Amino acid sequence: MAYARKVFDQIPDPPNIALWNAMFKGYAQNESYREVLVLFSNMKSLDVMPNCFSFPLVLKSCGKINAYVEGQEVQCVAIKGGFRANPFVGTTLIDMYAGGGAVRAAYKVFGEMVERNVVAWTSMISGYILCSDMVSARRLFELAPERDVVLWNTMVSGYIELGDMVAARKLFDEMPNRDVMSWNTVLNGYANNGDVEACERLFEEMPERNIFSWNGLIGGYARNGKFFEVMETFKRMLIEGNVLPNDATLVIALSACSRLVALDLGKWVHAYAESNGYKGNLYIGNALIDMYAKCGIIENAVDVFKSMGRKDLITWNTIINGIAMHGHGSDALNLFCEMKNAGETPDGITFIGILCACTHMGLVEDGFSYFQSMVDDYSIVPQIEHYGCMVDLFARAGLLDQAIEFVRKMPMEADAVIWAALLGACRIYKNIELAEVALDQLIKLEPKNPSNFVMLSNIYGDLGRWKDVARLKVAMRDTGLRKLPGCSLIEVNDSVVEFYSLDERHSEREEIYRALRGLTKSLRSFEYLPDLMEHEQGG
């Protein structure tokens, strides 16, 4: 745009309106909305008359930066220029006012329009939907002389945004003509509202599917924690072959691999992405860093990071947090310096990784310094996660008095994560008094979580206080709570299999337990004796 502006300013004769409009469009496309308004003011000072293509560009820019006073001034210019009845100008005015919540002003413009096409009706109805006024939107929808598929989809989307899937589905069923976007709208509605079964049924009913249909189903599974189903549907998509995955599909698949710790599947998705033209894609690169880090292969995560030509804040945050979680604190802090040198401004997520790095390295003073820098240098308001990192930093270093003092001075109540961190530190440093305080708080916050009882029971056991262990077991039994069995995931033949402690459901359980007994025997032959006390007390 800088070059375009230089050429524009050097035109010897006053530029014609087409050139002014080209500049307006260029600035708008590059999100330089304030420059559009400045240029429009220059244009007026030269007595150049805007046309019907100028006003929509300028009015849209007013709406983008909430410049509604300037928008009213532009509207006055349009009216004086004889564009009051122009449908393009009127529709843009409706969008601008409705986007700013001034739905009455939008309706006034709508009422003054001589020629109201289906686009104008759709804009006014969208304005009511933006203001969550579905009654007025529906009233106008029923009055519309023409209702195309876009207007129907707009109304269906309005109900979905308010969480009314019953009304959305009823209107969807009444549609005379439904395109693939109509189906996708309802599909995503079910997914976003947590009704995965309805989402699955609708997907199977669809007469035609595009990439957004597959992404809607796969994304619905991911949002609702069904990561096994994400991978199975991704494989089905590849097998059917009618639609190829895009970068959004691959990011969701990699995210599922991260959650399932499915390294081999993640590597396969990585290879698929590179062989299908997505090498260097920013979003896939970020997802790959996250996947490799969460699967424990931090070297691969670093390799992906180094290979990326373009990096954004998410890239830096992902690698810093990944490296910090693997205990490479000094590397994480070095990357933080690189990030600042590259001109990227850290945010709250960045500092979670930095504080985590300090925790792993036992850098209490440095951690506190970074915490202060976050507030003083970057004006970031610390959230509960940052306070949790600081408490964990003090607690792991054995500074339990400072940790509890920090908790008392926090501007918000400590959550279960913070008290659990303190409880864990109490086991390491044998602080039974603070452990009992932490357990009291955890019982209030998580009354149905038996793991807290188990942790304190382990602390009593470490100190040989067996009467207190027995007392806790009785208290836990009286609550009717039972500790959830341990769960493990393993990749077998391109699938992820789930196992629970003492699992009797698997069809090959005899062979599995036979192999496990053999491994235990081999360990004992090397004089390795695992500490089973914690599991026995967790019983």
Coordinates of C-alpha atoms in Angstrom, one line a residue:
M1 CA 0.0 0.0 0.0
A2 CA 2.9 2.4 0.6
Y3 CA 4.0 2.0 -3.1
A4 CA 0.4 2.3 -4.2
R5 CA 0.0 5.5 -2.2
K6 CA 3.2 7.0 -3.7
V7 CA 2.0 6.4 -7.2
F8 CA -1.5 7.8 -6.3
D9 CA 0.0 11.0 -4.8
Q10 CA 2.2 11.6 -7.9
I11 CA -0.7 11.6 -10.4
P12 CA -0.5 15.1 -12.0
D13 CA -4.2 15.6 -12.6
P14 CA -6.8 15.0 -9.8
P15 CA -7.4 11.2 -9.7
N16 CA -10.8 10.1 -11.0
I17 CA -13.3 8.4 -8.7
A18 CA -12.2 4.9 -9.9
L19 CA -8.7 5.5 -8.5
W20 CA -10.0 6.8 -5.2
N21 CA -12.1 3.7 -4.9
A22 CA -9.1 1.5 -5.7
M23 CA -7.2 3.1 -2.8
F24 CA -10.2 2.7 -0.5
K25 CA -10.4 -0.9 -1.3
G26 CA -6.7 -1.5 -1.0
Y27 CA -6.5 0.1 2.5
A28 CA -9.6 -1.9 3.6
Q29 CA -8.2 -5.2 2.3
N30 CA -5.1 -4.5 4.3
E31 CA -7.2 -3.6 7.4
S32 CA -5.9 0.0 7.4
Y33 CA -9.4 1.3 8.1
R34 CA -8.4 4.6 9.6
E35 CA -6.4 5.4 6.4
V36 CA -9.7 4.9 4.5
L37 CA -11.4 7.6 6.5
V38 CA -8.4 10.0 6.2
L39 CA -8.3 9.5 2.5
F40 CA -12.1 10.0 2.2
S41 CA -11.6 13.3 4.1
N42 CA -8.9 14.3 1.6
M43 CA -11.2 13.4 -1.3
K44 CA -14.0 15.7 0.1
S45 CA -11.6 18.6 0.5
L46 CA -10.8 18.3 -3.2
D47 CA -14.5 18.4 -4.0
V48 CA -14.4 15.0 -5.7
M49 CA -17.8 13.4 -5.6
P50 CA -18.0 9.8 -4.3
N51 CA -20.1 7.3 -6.2
C52 CA -22.2 4.3 -5.1
F53 CA -19.0 2.2 -4.8
S54 CA -17.2 4.6 -2.6
F55 CA -19.7 4.8 0.3
P56 CA -19.9 1.0 1.1
L57 CA -16.1 0.8 1.3
V58 CA -15.9 3.9 3.6
L59 CA -18.9 2.9 5.8
K60 CA -17.5 -0.7 6.2
S61 CA -14.3 0.9 7.5
C62 CA -16.2 3.0 10.0
G63 CA -17.9 -0.1 11.3
K64 CA -14.6 -2.0 11.6
I65 CA -13.1 0.6 13.9
N66 CA -16.4 1.6 15.7
A67 CA -16.1 5.1 14.2
Y68 CA -19.9 5.7 14.3
V69 CA -19.7 9.5 14.5
E70 CA -17.7 9.5 11.3
G71 CA -20.2 6.9 9.9
Q72 CA -23.0 9.4 10.5
E73 CA -21.1 12.1 8.7
V74 CA -20.5 9.8 5.7
Q75 CA -24.2 9.0 5.7
C76 CA -25.0 12.7 5.5
V77 CA -22.6 13.1 2.5
A78 CA -24.4 10.1 0.9
I79 CA -27.9 11.7 1.4
K80 CA -26.7 15.1 0.1
G81 CA -25.3 13.3 -2.9
G82 CA -28.6 11.7 -3.7
F83 CA -27.7 8.1 -2.6
R84 CA -30.4 7.8 0.1
A85 CA -32.3 5.2 -1.9
N86 CA -29.2 3.3 -3.2
P87 CA -29.5 -0.3 -2.1
F88 CA -25.7 -0.8 -1.8
V89 CA -25.3 2.2 0.4
G90 CA -28.4 1.4 2.5
T91 CA -27.3 -2.2 3.1
T92 CA -23.9 -1.1 4.3
L93 CA -25.4 1.5 6.6
I94 CA -27.6 -1.2 8.1
D95 CA -24.5 -3.4 8.7
M96 CA -22.6 -0.6 10.3
Y97 CA -25.3 0.5 12.7
A98 CA -26.4 -3.0 13.6
G99 CA -22.8 -4.1 14.1
G100 CA -22.5 -1.3 16.7
G101 CA -25.7 -2.3 18.5
A102 CA -27.7 0.7 17.1
V103 CA -30.4 -1.5 15.7
R104 CA -33.0 1.3 15.8
A105 CA -30.8 3.4 13.5
A106 CA -30.3 0.4 11.3
Y107 CA -34.1 -0.1 11.1
K108 CA -34.6 3.6 10.3
V109 CA -32.3 3.3 7.3
F110 CA -34.1 0.0 6.3
G111 CA -37.4 1.8 6.5
E112 CA -36.3 4.7 4.3
M113 CA -35.0 2.4 1.6
V114 CA -37.2 2.6 -1.6
E115 CA -35.7 -0.5 -3.1
R116 CA -35.2 -3.3 -0.6
N117 CA -33.7 -6.5 -2.1
V118 CA -33.1 -9.8 -0.4
V119 CA -29.6 -8.6 0.6
A120 CA -31.1 -5.6 2.5
W121 CA -33.7 -7.9 4.3
T122 CA -30.9 -10.3 5.2
S123 CA -28.7 -7.5 6.6
M124 CA -31.6 -6.1 8.8
I125 CA -32.4 -9.6 10.1
S126 CA -28.7 -10.2 10.8
G127 CA -28.7 -7.0 12.8
Y128 CA -31.5 -8.2 15.0
I129 CA -29.8 -11.5 15.5
L130 CA -26.6 -9.7 16.5
C131 CA -28.6 -8.0 19.2
S132 CA -30.1 -11.4 20.2
D133 CA -33.6 -10.2 19.3
M134 CA -34.8 -13.3 17.6
V135 CA -38.5 -12.3 17.9
S136 CA -38.0 -9.2 15.7
A137 CA -35.7 -11.2 13.4
R138 CA -38.4 -13.9 12.9
R139 CA -41.1 -11.2 12.4
L140 CA -39.1 -9.6 9.6
F141 CA -38.2 -13.0 8.2
E142 CA -41.9 -13.9 7.8
L143 CA -42.6 -10.5 6.1
A144 CA -39.7 -10.8 3.6
P145 CA -41.1 -10.9 0.1
E146 CA -38.2 -13.0 -1.1
R147 CA -36.3 -15.6 0.9
D148 CA -33.2 -17.1 -0.6
V149 CA -31.1 -19.9 0.9
V150 CA -28.7 -17.3 2.5
L151 CA -31.6 -15.7 4.4
W152 CA -32.8 -19.1 5.5
N153 CA -29.3 -20.0 6.7
T154 CA -29.0 -16.7 8.5
M155 CA -32.2 -17.4 10.5
V156 CA -31.1 -21.0 11.3
S157 CA -27.7 -19.7 12.4
G158 CA -29.4 -17.1 14.7
Y159 CA -31.3 -19.8 16.6
I160 CA -28.1 -21.9 16.9
E161 CA -26.1 -18.9 18.3
L162 CA -28.7 -18.6 21.0
G163 CA -28.5 -22.4 21.7
D164 CA -32.0 -23.1 20.5
M165 CA -31.3 -26.2 18.4
V166 CA -35.0 -27.3 18.5
A167 CA -36.1 -24.1 16.7
A168 CA -33.1 -24.2 14.4
R169 CA -33.8 -27.8 13.3
K170 CA -37.5 -27.0 12.8
L171 CA -36.7 -24.1 10.5
F172 CA -34.1 -26.2 8.7
D173 CA -36.7 -28.9 8.1
E174 CA -39.0 -26.3 6.6
M175 CA -36.5 -24.9 4.1
P176 CA -37.7 -25.4 0.5
N177 CA -34.1 -25.6 -0.8
R178 CA -31.1 -26.6 1.2
D179 CA -27.5 -26.3 0.1
V180 CA -24.5 -27.9 1.6
M181 CA -24.0 -24.8 3.8
S182 CA -27.4 -25.3 5.3
W183 CA -26.5 -28.8 6.3
N184 CA -23.1 -27.7 7.6
T185 CA -24.7 -24.9 9.7
V186 CA -26.9 -27.3 11.6
L187 CA -24.1 -29.9 11.8
N188 CA -21.9 -27.4 13.5
G189 CA -24.8 -26.3 15.7
Y190 CA -25.2 -29.7 17.1
A191 CA -21.4 -30.1 17.6
N192 CA -21.0 -26.7 19.3
N193 CA -24.0 -27.5 21.6
G194 CA -22.5 -30.8 22.7
D195 CA -25.1 -33.1 21.0
V196 CA -22.6 -35.4 19.2
E197 CA -25.1 -38.1 18.5
A198 CA -27.4 -35.7 16.6
C199 CA -24.3 -34.4 14.8
E200 CA -23.4 -38.0 13.7
R201 CA -27.0 -38.7 12.5
L202 CA -27.1 -35.5 10.5
F203 CA -23.8 -36.2 8.9
E204 CA -25.0 -39.6 7.7
E205 CA -28.2 -38.0 6.3
M206 CA -26.3 -35.4 4.2
P207 CA -26.8 -35.8 0.5
E208 CA -23.5 -34.0 -0.2
R209 CA -20.4 -33.4 1.9
N210 CA -17.6 -30.9 1.5
I211 CA -14.5 -30.3 3.5
F212 CA -16.4 -28.1 6.0
S213 CA -18.8 -31.0 6.6
W214 CA -16.0 -33.4 7.5
N215 CA -14.3 -30.7 9.6
G216 CA -17.6 -30.0 11.4
L217 CA -17.9 -33.6 12.5
I218 CA -14.2 -34.1 13.3
G219 CA -14.1 -30.7 15.1
G220 CA -17.3 -31.7 17.0
Y221 CA -15.6 -34.8 18.3
A222 CA -12.6 -32.9 19.3
R223 CA -14.5 -30.2 21.2
N224 CA -16.4 -32.9 23.1
G225 CA -13.3 -34.8 24.1
K226 CA -13.9 -37.8 21.7
F227 CA -10.4 -38.0 20.3
F228 CA -10.6 -41.7 19.4
E229 CA -13.5 -40.8 17.1
V230 CA -11.5 -37.9 15.6
M231 CA -8.9 -40.3 14.4
E232 CA -11.4 -42.9 13.1
T233 CA -13.3 -40.2 11.2
F234 CA -10.1 -38.8 9.8
K235 CA -9.1 -42.3 8.5
R236 CA -12.6 -42.8 7.1
M237 CA -12.3 -39.4 5.2
L238 CA -9.0 -40.6 3.6
I239 CA -10.5 -44.0 2.7
E240 CA -13.6 -42.6 1.1
G241 CA -11.4 -40.1 -0.8
N242 CA -14.1 -37.9 -2.1
V243 CA -12.9 -34.9 -0.1
L244 CA -9.2 -34.2 0.8
P245 CA -8.2 -32.9 4.2
N246 CA -7.2 -29.2 4.5
D247 CA -4.9 -27.6 7.0
A248 CA -7.8 -27.3 9.5
T249 CA -8.4 -31.0 9.3
L250 CA -4.8 -31.9 9.8
V251 CA -4.5 -29.5 12.8
I252 CA -7.5 -31.2 14.5
A253 CA -6.0 -34.6 13.8
L254 CA -2.7 -33.6 15.3
S255 CA -4.4 -32.2 18.3
A256 CA -6.1 -35.5 18.8
C257 CA -2.8 -37.3 18.5
S258 CA -1.5 -34.9 21.2
R259 CA -4.3 -35.8 23.6
L260 CA -4.0 -39.5 22.9
V261 CA -0.2 -39.4 23.0
A262 CA -0.4 -41.3 19.7
L263 CA 3.1 -40.6 18.4
D264 CA 3.1 -43.0 15.4
L265 CA -0.2 -41.6 14.1
G266 CA 1.1 -38.1 14.6
K267 CA 4.2 -38.9 12.6
W268 CA 2.0 -40.3 9.8
V269 CA -0.1 -37.1 9.8
H270 CA 3.2 -35.1 9.6
A271 CA 4.4 -37.1 6.6
Y272 CA 1.0 -36.8 5.0
A273 CA 1.0 -33.0 5.5
E274 CA 4.4 -32.6 3.9
S275 CA 3.7 -34.8 1.0
N276 CA 0.4 -32.9 0.2
G277 CA 1.7 -29.4 0.0
Y278 CA 1.4 -28.3 3.6
K279 CA 5.1 -28.1 4.4
G280 CA 5.8 -24.7 5.9
N281 CA 2.1 -24.1 6.9
L282 CA 2.1 -22.0 10.0
Y283 CA -0.9 -23.7 11.7
I284 CA 0.2 -27.2 11.0
G285 CA 3.7 -26.3 12.2
N286 CA 2.3 -25.1 15.5
A287 CA 0.2 -28.2 15.9
L288 CA 3.3 -30.4 15.1
I289 CA 5.3 -28.7 17.8
D290 CA 2.5 -29.3 20.3
M291 CA 2.1 -32.9 19.3
Y292 CA 5.7 -33.9 19.5
A293 CA 6.2 -32.1 22.8
K294 CA 3.2 -33.8 24.4
C295 CA 4.2 -37.1 23.0
G296 CA 7.6 -36.7 24.7
I297 CA 9.8 -36.2 21.6
I298 CA 10.9 -32.7 22.3
E299 CA 13.8 -33.0 19.8
N300 CA 11.3 -33.4 16.9
A301 CA 9.4 -30.4 18.3
V302 CA 12.5 -28.3 18.2
D303 CA 13.4 -29.5 14.7
V304 CA 9.9 -28.4 13.4
F305 CA 10.3 -25.1 15.2
K306 CA 13.7 -24.4 13.6
S307 CA 12.4 -25.4 10.1
M308 CA 9.5 -22.9 10.2
G309 CA 10.1 -19.8 8.0
R310 CA 7.3 -17.9 9.6
K311 CA 6.6 -17.9 13.3
D312 CA 3.8 -16.2 15.3
L313 CA 3.1 -15.8 19.0
I314 CA 1.5 -19.3 19.2
T315 CA 4.7 -20.8 17.7
W316 CA 6.9 -19.3 20.4
N317 CA 4.5 -20.1 23.2
T318 CA 4.1 -23.7 22.1
I319 CA 7.8 -24.4 21.9
I320 CA 8.7 -22.5 25.1
N321 CA 6.0 -24.2 27.1
G322 CA 6.8 -27.6 25.6
I323 CA 10.5 -27.3 26.4
A324 CA 9.8 -26.0 29.9
M325 CA 7.4 -28.9 30.6
H326 CA 10.2 -31.4 29.7
G327 CA 12.5 -29.8 32.3
H328 CA 14.8 -28.0 29.9
G329 CA 14.5 -24.7 31.8
S330 CA 17.6 -23.0 30.5
D331 CA 16.6 -23.7 26.9
A332 CA 13.2 -22.3 27.5
L333 CA 14.6 -19.1 29.0
N334 CA 17.1 -18.8 26.1
L335 CA 14.2 -19.1 23.6
F336 CA 12.3 -16.4 25.5
C337 CA 15.3 -14.0 24.8
E338 CA 15.3 -15.1 21.2
M339 CA 11.5 -14.4 21.0
K340 CA 12.0 -10.8 22.3
N341 CA 14.9 -10.2 20.0
A342 CA 12.7 -11.3 17.1
G343 CA 10.3 -8.5 18.0
E344 CA 7.5 -10.8 19.3
T345 CA 5.7 -9.4 22.4
P346 CA 5.0 -12.1 25.0
D347 CA 1.6 -12.7 26.5
G348 CA 0.2 -14.4 29.6
I349 CA 0.7 -17.9 28.1
T350 CA 4.4 -17.1 27.4
F351 CA 4.9 -16.4 31.1
I352 CA 3.3 -19.6 32.2
G353 CA 6.1 -21.4 30.3
I354 CA 8.8 -19.1 31.7
L355 CA 7.5 -19.6 35.3
C356 CA 7.3 -23.3 34.7
A357 CA 11.0 -23.3 33.5
C358 CA 12.0 -21.5 36.7
T359 CA 10.1 -24.0 38.7
H360 CA 12.0 -27.0 37.1
M361 CA 15.3 -25.3 37.7
G362 CA 14.5 -24.1 41.2
L363 CA 15.1 -20.5 40.2
V364 CA 13.0 -18.8 42.9
E365 CA 14.4 -15.3 42.6
D366 CA 14.4 -15.4 38.8
G367 CA 10.8 -16.7 38.8
F368 CA 9.7 -13.9 41.1
S369 CA 11.5 -11.4 38.9
Y370 CA 9.8 -12.7 35.7
F371 CA 6.4 -12.5 37.5
Q372 CA 7.1 -8.8 38.3
S373 CA 8.3 -8.2 34.8
M374 CA 5.1 -9.6 33.4
V375 CA 3.1 -6.9 35.3
D376 CA 5.5 -4.0 35.2
D377 CA 7.0 -4.3 31.7
Y378 CA 4.1 -5.9 29.7
S379 CA 1.0 -4.8 31.7
I380 CA -0.3 -8.4 31.9
V381 CA -2.7 -8.9 34.7
P382 CA -1.7 -12.2 36.4
Q383 CA -4.4 -14.9 36.2
I384 CA -4.9 -17.9 38.6
E385 CA -2.5 -20.0 36.4
H386 CA 0.3 -17.5 37.0
Y387 CA -0.3 -17.5 40.8
G388 CA -0.4 -21.3 40.6
C389 CA 3.0 -21.4 39.0
M390 CA 4.5 -19.1 41.7
V391 CA 3.0 -21.2 44.5
D392 CA 4.4 -24.4 42.8
L393 CA 7.8 -22.6 42.5
F394 CA 8.0 -21.9 46.2
A395 CA 6.6 -25.2 47.2
R396 CA 9.0 -27.3 45.1
A397 CA 11.9 -25.4 46.5
G398 CA 10.7 -26.2 50.0
L399 CA 9.7 -22.7 50.8
L400 CA 6.3 -23.8 52.1
D401 CA 5.9 -20.8 54.5
Q402 CA 6.5 -18.4 51.5
A403 CA 4.1 -20.5 49.4
I404 CA 1.2 -20.3 51.9
E405 CA 1.9 -16.6 52.5
F406 CA 1.7 -16.0 48.7
V407 CA -1.6 -17.8 48.6
R408 CA -3.0 -15.6 51.4
K409 CA -2.0 -12.4 49.5
M410 CA -3.5 -13.5 46.1
P411 CA -6.3 -11.2 44.9
M412 CA -8.5 -14.3 44.2
E413 CA -9.3 -17.5 46.0
A414 CA -6.8 -20.4 45.4
D415 CA -8.2 -23.2 43.2
A416 CA -7.8 -26.9 43.6
V417 CA -4.7 -27.0 41.4
I418 CA -2.8 -24.7 43.8
W419 CA -3.9 -26.6 47.0
A420 CA -3.0 -29.9 45.3
A421 CA 0.5 -28.5 44.5
L422 CA 0.9 -27.6 48.1
L423 CA -0.3 -31.0 49.2
G424 CA 2.2 -32.7 46.9
A425 CA 5.1 -30.6 48.3
C426 CA 4.0 -31.4 51.8
R427 CA 4.7 -35.1 51.1
I428 CA 8.2 -34.3 49.9
Y429 CA 9.0 -32.1 52.8
K430 CA 7.0 -34.0 55.5
N431 CA 4.9 -31.0 56.5
I432 CA 1.8 -32.7 58.0
E433 CA 0.2 -29.5 59.4
L434 CA 0.1 -27.7 56.1
A435 CA -1.0 -31.0 54.4
E436 CA -4.1 -31.1 56.6
V437 CA -4.9 -27.5 55.8
A438 CA -4.5 -28.2 52.1
L439 CA -6.8 -31.2 52.3
D440 CA -9.5 -29.2 54.1
Q441 CA -9.5 -26.7 51.3
L442 CA -9.5 -29.5 48.6
I443 CA -12.4 -31.2 50.2
K444 CA -14.4 -27.9 50.0
L445 CA -13.4 -27.4 46.3
E446 CA -13.5 -31.0 45.2
P447 CA -15.7 -33.0 47.6
K448 CA -16.0 -35.9 45.2
N449 CA -12.3 -36.3 44.4
P450 CA -10.8 -39.2 46.3
S451 CA -7.3 -38.6 45.1
N452 CA -6.9 -35.9 47.8
F453 CA -7.6 -38.4 50.5
V454 CA -5.1 -40.8 48.9
M455 CA -2.4 -38.1 48.9
L456 CA -2.7 -37.3 52.6
S457 CA -2.9 -41.0 53.4
N458 CA 0.4 -41.5 51.6
I459 CA 1.9 -38.7 53.7
Y460 CA 0.7 -40.3 56.9
G461 CA 2.1 -43.6 55.6
D462 CA 5.5 -42.1 54.9
L463 CA 5.6 -40.9 58.5
G464 CA 4.4 -44.3 59.9
R465 CA 1.2 -42.8 61.2
W466 CA -0.9 -45.9 60.4
K467 CA -3.8 -44.9 62.7
D468 CA -4.3 -41.8 60.7
V469 CA -4.1 -43.8 57.5
A470 CA -6.8 -46.1 58.8
R471 CA -8.9 -43.1 59.9
L472 CA -8.7 -41.6 56.4
K473 CA -9.7 -44.9 54.8
V474 CA -12.8 -45.0 57.0
A475 CA -13.6 -41.4 56.1
M476 CA -13.2 -42.1 52.4
R477 CA -15.3 -45.2 52.7
D478 CA -18.1 -43.3 54.5
T479 CA -18.2 -40.8 51.6
G480 CA -18.8 -43.6 49.2
L481 CA -16.0 -42.4 47.0
R482 CA -13.6 -44.7 45.1
K483 CA -10.3 -43.8 43.5
L484 CA -10.6 -44.1 39.7
P485 CA -8.4 -46.9 38.3
G486 CA -5.2 -45.9 36.5
C487 CA -5.5 -45.7 32.7
S488 CA -2.9 -46.3 30.0
L489 CA -2.9 -45.8 26.2
I490 CA -0.9 -47.7 23.7
E491 CA -0.7 -47.6 19.9
V492 CA -1.4 -51.0 18.2
N493 CA -1.8 -51.4 14.4
D494 CA -2.6 -47.7 13.7
S495 CA -5.1 -47.6 16.5
V496 CA -5.0 -46.4 20.1
V497 CA -6.1 -49.0 22.8
E498 CA -7.1 -48.0 26.3
F499 CA -6.2 -50.1 29.4
Y500 CA -7.4 -49.7 33.0
S501 CA -5.8 -51.0 36.1
L502 CA -7.0 -54.6 36.7
D503 CA -8.9 -54.4 33.4
E504 CA -10.8 -57.6 32.8
R505 CA -12.6 -56.5 29.6
H506 CA -9.9 -57.0 27.0
S507 CA -10.3 -60.1 24.8
E508 CA -6.6 -60.9 25.2
R509 CA -6.3 -60.1 28.9
E510 CA -4.8 -63.5 29.7
E511 CA -1.9 -63.0 27.3
I512 CA -1.4 -59.4 28.5
Y513 CA -1.2 -60.4 32.2
R514 CA 1.1 -63.3 31.3
A515 CA 3.5 -60.9 29.6
L516 CA 3.2 -58.5 32.5
R517 CA 4.1 -61.2 35.0
G518 CA 7.1 -62.1 32.9
L519 CA 8.2 -58.4 32.9
T520 CA 7.8 -58.2 36.7
K521 CA 9.9 -61.4 37.1
S522 CA 12.6 -59.9 34.9
L523 CA 12.7 -56.7 36.9
R524 CA 13.1 -58.6 40.1
S525 CA 15.9 -60.6 38.6
F526 CA 17.7 -57.2 38.2
E527 CA 16.9 -56.5 41.9
Y528 CA 14.5 -53.7 41.0
L529 CA 11.7 -53.5 43.5
P530 CA 9.0 -51.0 42.6
D531 CA 7.4 -49.0 45.5
L532 CA 3.9 -50.4 45.5
M533 CA 2.9 -48.7 48.8
E534 CA 1.2 -45.8 47.2
H535 CA -1.0 -48.0 45.0
E536 CA -1.9 -50.2 48.0
Q537 CA -2.9 -47.2 50.1
G538 CA -4.8 -45.8 47.1
G539 CA -6.6 -49.2 46.9

